[in-house]
Amino acid sequence: MNITIQDSNEVKIVQFEGELETNTSHDAETCFNQLLDEGVKKILVDFEKLDYISSAGLRVLLATAKKLESGDGALKVCNLNETVQEVFDISGFSTILSVFKSESEALDGF
């Protein structure tokens, strides 16, 4: 899995490419924790290039979202493909996290 981070004003856009599952969730967690340690309050996770997400990946997202919310921050996600959207729907994450169709919609939501 590849992780790319971009800036859009005060929002950090994190893009995952490949699969976010048991073997790669530690890398995602490390990435998020580094951003939190830097004082980042707004994170947008762009799943445009993500092929698959497992429960391990969902746990990392949930833990990061909770940490951000406790510090007056926010985590939003966008560009879910059909497979990832199905995992979000079945797990209930579509209602737990703020999900947007596009990056621009998500950025407007901050």
PDB file of C-alpha atoms in Angstrom:
ATOM      1  CA  MET A   1       0.000   0.000   0.000  1.00  0.00           C
ATOM      2  CA  ASN A   2       1.196   3.497  -0.827  1.00  0.00           C
ATOM      3  CA  ILE A   3       0.304   6.533   1.283  1.00  0.00           C
ATOM      4  CA  THR A   4       0.382  10.067  -0.107  1.00  0.00           C
ATOM      5  CA  ILE A   5      -0.194  13.207   1.976  1.00  0.00           C
ATOM      6  CA  GLN A   6      -1.120  16.596   0.525  1.00  0.00           C
ATOM      7  CA  ASP A   7      -2.047  19.940   2.051  1.00  0.00           C
ATOM      8  CA  SER A   8      -5.190  21.896   1.291  1.00  0.00           C
ATOM      9  CA  ASN A   9      -5.107  24.917   3.578  1.00  0.00           C
ATOM     10  CA  GLU A  10      -5.422  23.505   7.125  1.00  0.00           C
ATOM     11  CA  VAL A  11      -6.634  20.082   5.898  1.00  0.00           C
ATOM     12  CA  LYS A  12      -4.274  17.163   5.381  1.00  0.00           C
ATOM     13  CA  ILE A  13      -5.435  14.925   2.521  1.00  0.00           C
ATOM     14  CA  VAL A  14      -4.282  11.338   2.993  1.00  0.00           C
ATOM     15  CA  GLN A  15      -4.624   9.062   0.000  1.00  0.00           C
ATOM     16  CA  PHE A  16      -4.243   5.301   0.243  1.00  0.00           C
ATOM     17  CA  GLU A  17      -3.419   3.219  -2.807  1.00  0.00           C
ATOM     18  CA  GLY A  18      -3.809  -0.555  -2.741  1.00  0.00           C
ATOM     19  CA  GLU A  19      -5.346  -2.442   0.179  1.00  0.00           C
ATOM     20  CA  LEU A  20      -5.876  -1.241   3.747  1.00  0.00           C
ATOM     21  CA  GLU A  21      -6.006  -4.484   5.696  1.00  0.00           C
ATOM     22  CA  THR A  22      -4.288  -6.360   8.516  1.00  0.00           C
ATOM     23  CA  ASN A  23      -0.806  -6.230   6.969  1.00  0.00           C
ATOM     24  CA  THR A  24      -0.967  -2.524   6.075  1.00  0.00           C
ATOM     25  CA  SER A  25      -3.144  -1.059   8.844  1.00  0.00           C
ATOM     26  CA  HIS A  26      -0.073  -0.437  11.021  1.00  0.00           C
ATOM     27  CA  ASP A  27       1.367   1.840   8.310  1.00  0.00           C
ATOM     28  CA  ALA A  28      -1.903   3.778   8.171  1.00  0.00           C
ATOM     29  CA  GLU A  29      -2.009   4.065  11.953  1.00  0.00           C
ATOM     30  CA  THR A  30       1.582   5.327  12.043  1.00  0.00           C
ATOM     31  CA  CYS A  31       0.764   7.908   9.365  1.00  0.00           C
ATOM     32  CA  PHE A  32      -2.292   9.184  11.240  1.00  0.00           C
ATOM     33  CA  ASN A  33      -0.462   9.273  14.581  1.00  0.00           C
ATOM     34  CA  GLN A  34       2.355  11.339  13.061  1.00  0.00           C
ATOM     35  CA  LEU A  35      -0.192  13.847  11.743  1.00  0.00           C
ATOM     36  CA  LEU A  36      -1.892  14.004  15.137  1.00  0.00           C
ATOM     37  CA  ASP A  37       1.470  14.484  16.862  1.00  0.00           C
ATOM     38  CA  GLU A  38       2.109  17.417  14.493  1.00  0.00           C
ATOM     39  CA  GLY A  39      -1.115  19.022  15.699  1.00  0.00           C
ATOM     40  CA  VAL A  40      -3.218  18.359  12.613  1.00  0.00           C
ATOM     41  CA  LYS A  41      -6.928  18.809  13.391  1.00  0.00           C
ATOM     42  CA  LYS A  42      -8.533  18.124   9.991  1.00  0.00           C
ATOM     43  CA  ILE A  43      -7.862  14.986   7.968  1.00  0.00           C
ATOM     44  CA  LEU A  44      -9.520  13.990   4.711  1.00  0.00           C
ATOM     45  CA  VAL A  45      -8.954  10.384   3.668  1.00  0.00           C
ATOM     46  CA  ASP A  46      -9.256   9.984  -0.099  1.00  0.00           C
ATOM     47  CA  PHE A  47     -10.009   6.393  -1.084  1.00  0.00           C
ATOM     48  CA  GLU A  48      -9.984   6.965  -4.855  1.00  0.00           C
ATOM     49  CA  LYS A  49      -7.085   4.528  -5.339  1.00  0.00           C
ATOM     50  CA  LEU A  50      -7.984   2.107  -2.533  1.00  0.00           C
ATOM     51  CA  ASP A  51      -8.979  -1.343  -3.776  1.00  0.00           C
ATOM     52  CA  TYR A  52     -10.075  -2.883  -0.481  1.00  0.00           C
ATOM     53  CA  ILE A  53     -10.483  -2.133   3.227  1.00  0.00           C
ATOM     54  CA  SER A  54     -10.791  -4.728   6.003  1.00  0.00           C
ATOM     55  CA  SER A  55     -11.998  -4.447   9.584  1.00  0.00           C
ATOM     56  CA  ALA A  56      -8.408  -3.691  10.628  1.00  0.00           C
ATOM     57  CA  GLY A  57      -8.425  -0.643   8.370  1.00  0.00           C
ATOM     58  CA  LEU A  58     -11.816   0.416   9.687  1.00  0.00           C
ATOM     59  CA  ARG A  59     -10.521   0.225  13.264  1.00  0.00           C
ATOM     60  CA  VAL A  60      -7.646   2.581  12.404  1.00  0.00           C
ATOM     61  CA  LEU A  61     -10.095   5.065  10.867  1.00  0.00           C
ATOM     62  CA  LEU A  62     -12.405   4.909  13.863  1.00  0.00           C
ATOM     63  CA  ALA A  63      -9.581   5.346  16.381  1.00  0.00           C
ATOM     64  CA  THR A  64      -8.227   8.325  14.443  1.00  0.00           C
ATOM     65  CA  ALA A  65     -11.678   9.903  14.127  1.00  0.00           C
ATOM     66  CA  LYS A  66     -12.230   9.583  17.887  1.00  0.00           C
ATOM     67  CA  LYS A  67      -8.854  11.161  18.671  1.00  0.00           C
ATOM     68  CA  LEU A  68      -9.571  14.057  16.326  1.00  0.00           C
ATOM     69  CA  GLU A  69     -13.080  14.631  17.664  1.00  0.00           C
ATOM     70  CA  SER A  70     -11.844  14.721  21.253  1.00  0.00           C
ATOM     71  CA  GLY A  71      -9.522  17.559  20.230  1.00  0.00           C
ATOM     72  CA  ASP A  72     -12.103  19.554  18.240  1.00  0.00           C
ATOM     73  CA  GLY A  73     -10.902  18.091  14.953  1.00  0.00           C
ATOM     74  CA  ALA A  74     -12.543  16.014  12.255  1.00  0.00           C
ATOM     75  CA  LEU A  75     -11.900  13.094   9.938  1.00  0.00           C
ATOM     76  CA  LYS A  76     -13.791  12.821   6.661  1.00  0.00           C
ATOM     77  CA  VAL A  77     -13.556  10.295   3.829  1.00  0.00           C
ATOM     78  CA  CYS A  78     -14.254  10.586   0.114  1.00  0.00           C
ATOM     79  CA  ASN A  79     -14.123   8.821  -3.245  1.00  0.00           C
ATOM     80  CA  LEU A  80     -15.177   5.364  -2.059  1.00  0.00           C
ATOM     81  CA  ASN A  81     -15.343   2.837  -4.872  1.00  0.00           C
ATOM     82  CA  GLU A  82     -18.127   0.263  -4.975  1.00  0.00           C
ATOM     83  CA  THR A  83     -16.198  -2.363  -2.986  1.00  0.00           C
ATOM     84  CA  VAL A  84     -15.113   0.027  -0.231  1.00  0.00           C
ATOM     85  CA  GLN A  85     -18.583   1.624  -0.117  1.00  0.00           C
ATOM     86  CA  GLU A  86     -20.108  -1.835   0.409  1.00  0.00           C
ATOM     87  CA  VAL A  87     -17.764  -2.513   3.358  1.00  0.00           C
ATOM     88  CA  PHE A  88     -18.682   0.877   4.831  1.00  0.00           C
ATOM     89  CA  ASP A  89     -22.412   0.198   4.384  1.00  0.00           C
ATOM     90  CA  ILE A  90     -22.333  -3.319   5.856  1.00  0.00           C
ATOM     91  CA  SER A  91     -20.210  -2.251   8.839  1.00  0.00           C
ATOM     92  CA  GLY A  92     -22.241   0.884   9.525  1.00  0.00           C
ATOM     93  CA  PHE A  93     -19.272   3.169   8.908  1.00  0.00           C
ATOM     94  CA  SER A  94     -21.307   5.087   6.317  1.00  0.00           C
ATOM     95  CA  THR A  95     -23.241   6.547   9.235  1.00  0.00           C
ATOM     96  CA  ILE A  96     -20.361   6.702  11.747  1.00  0.00           C
ATOM     97  CA  LEU A  97     -17.967   8.723   9.564  1.00  0.00           C
ATOM     98  CA  SER A  98     -18.613  11.705   7.296  1.00  0.00           C
ATOM     99  CA  VAL A  99     -18.541  10.226   3.789  1.00  0.00           C
ATOM    100  CA  PHE A 100     -18.444  12.406   0.656  1.00  0.00           C
ATOM    101  CA  LYS A 101     -18.574  11.566  -3.033  1.00  0.00           C
ATOM    102  CA  SER A 102     -15.715  13.858  -4.016  1.00  0.00           C
ATOM    103  CA  GLU A 103     -12.695  15.561  -2.528  1.00  0.00           C
ATOM    104  CA  SER A 104     -14.104  19.025  -3.216  1.00  0.00           C
ATOM    105  CA  GLU A 105     -17.390  18.211  -1.424  1.00  0.00           C
ATOM    106  CA  ALA A 106     -15.461  16.863   1.556  1.00  0.00           C
ATOM    107  CA  LEU A 107     -13.203  19.928   1.742  1.00  0.00           C
ATOM    108  CA  ASP A 108     -16.298  22.161   1.683  1.00  0.00           C
ATOM    109  CA  GLY A 109     -17.649  20.103   4.597  1.00  0.00           C
ATOM    110  CA  PHE A 110     -14.866  21.142   6.984  1.00  0.00           C
TER     111      PHE A 110
END
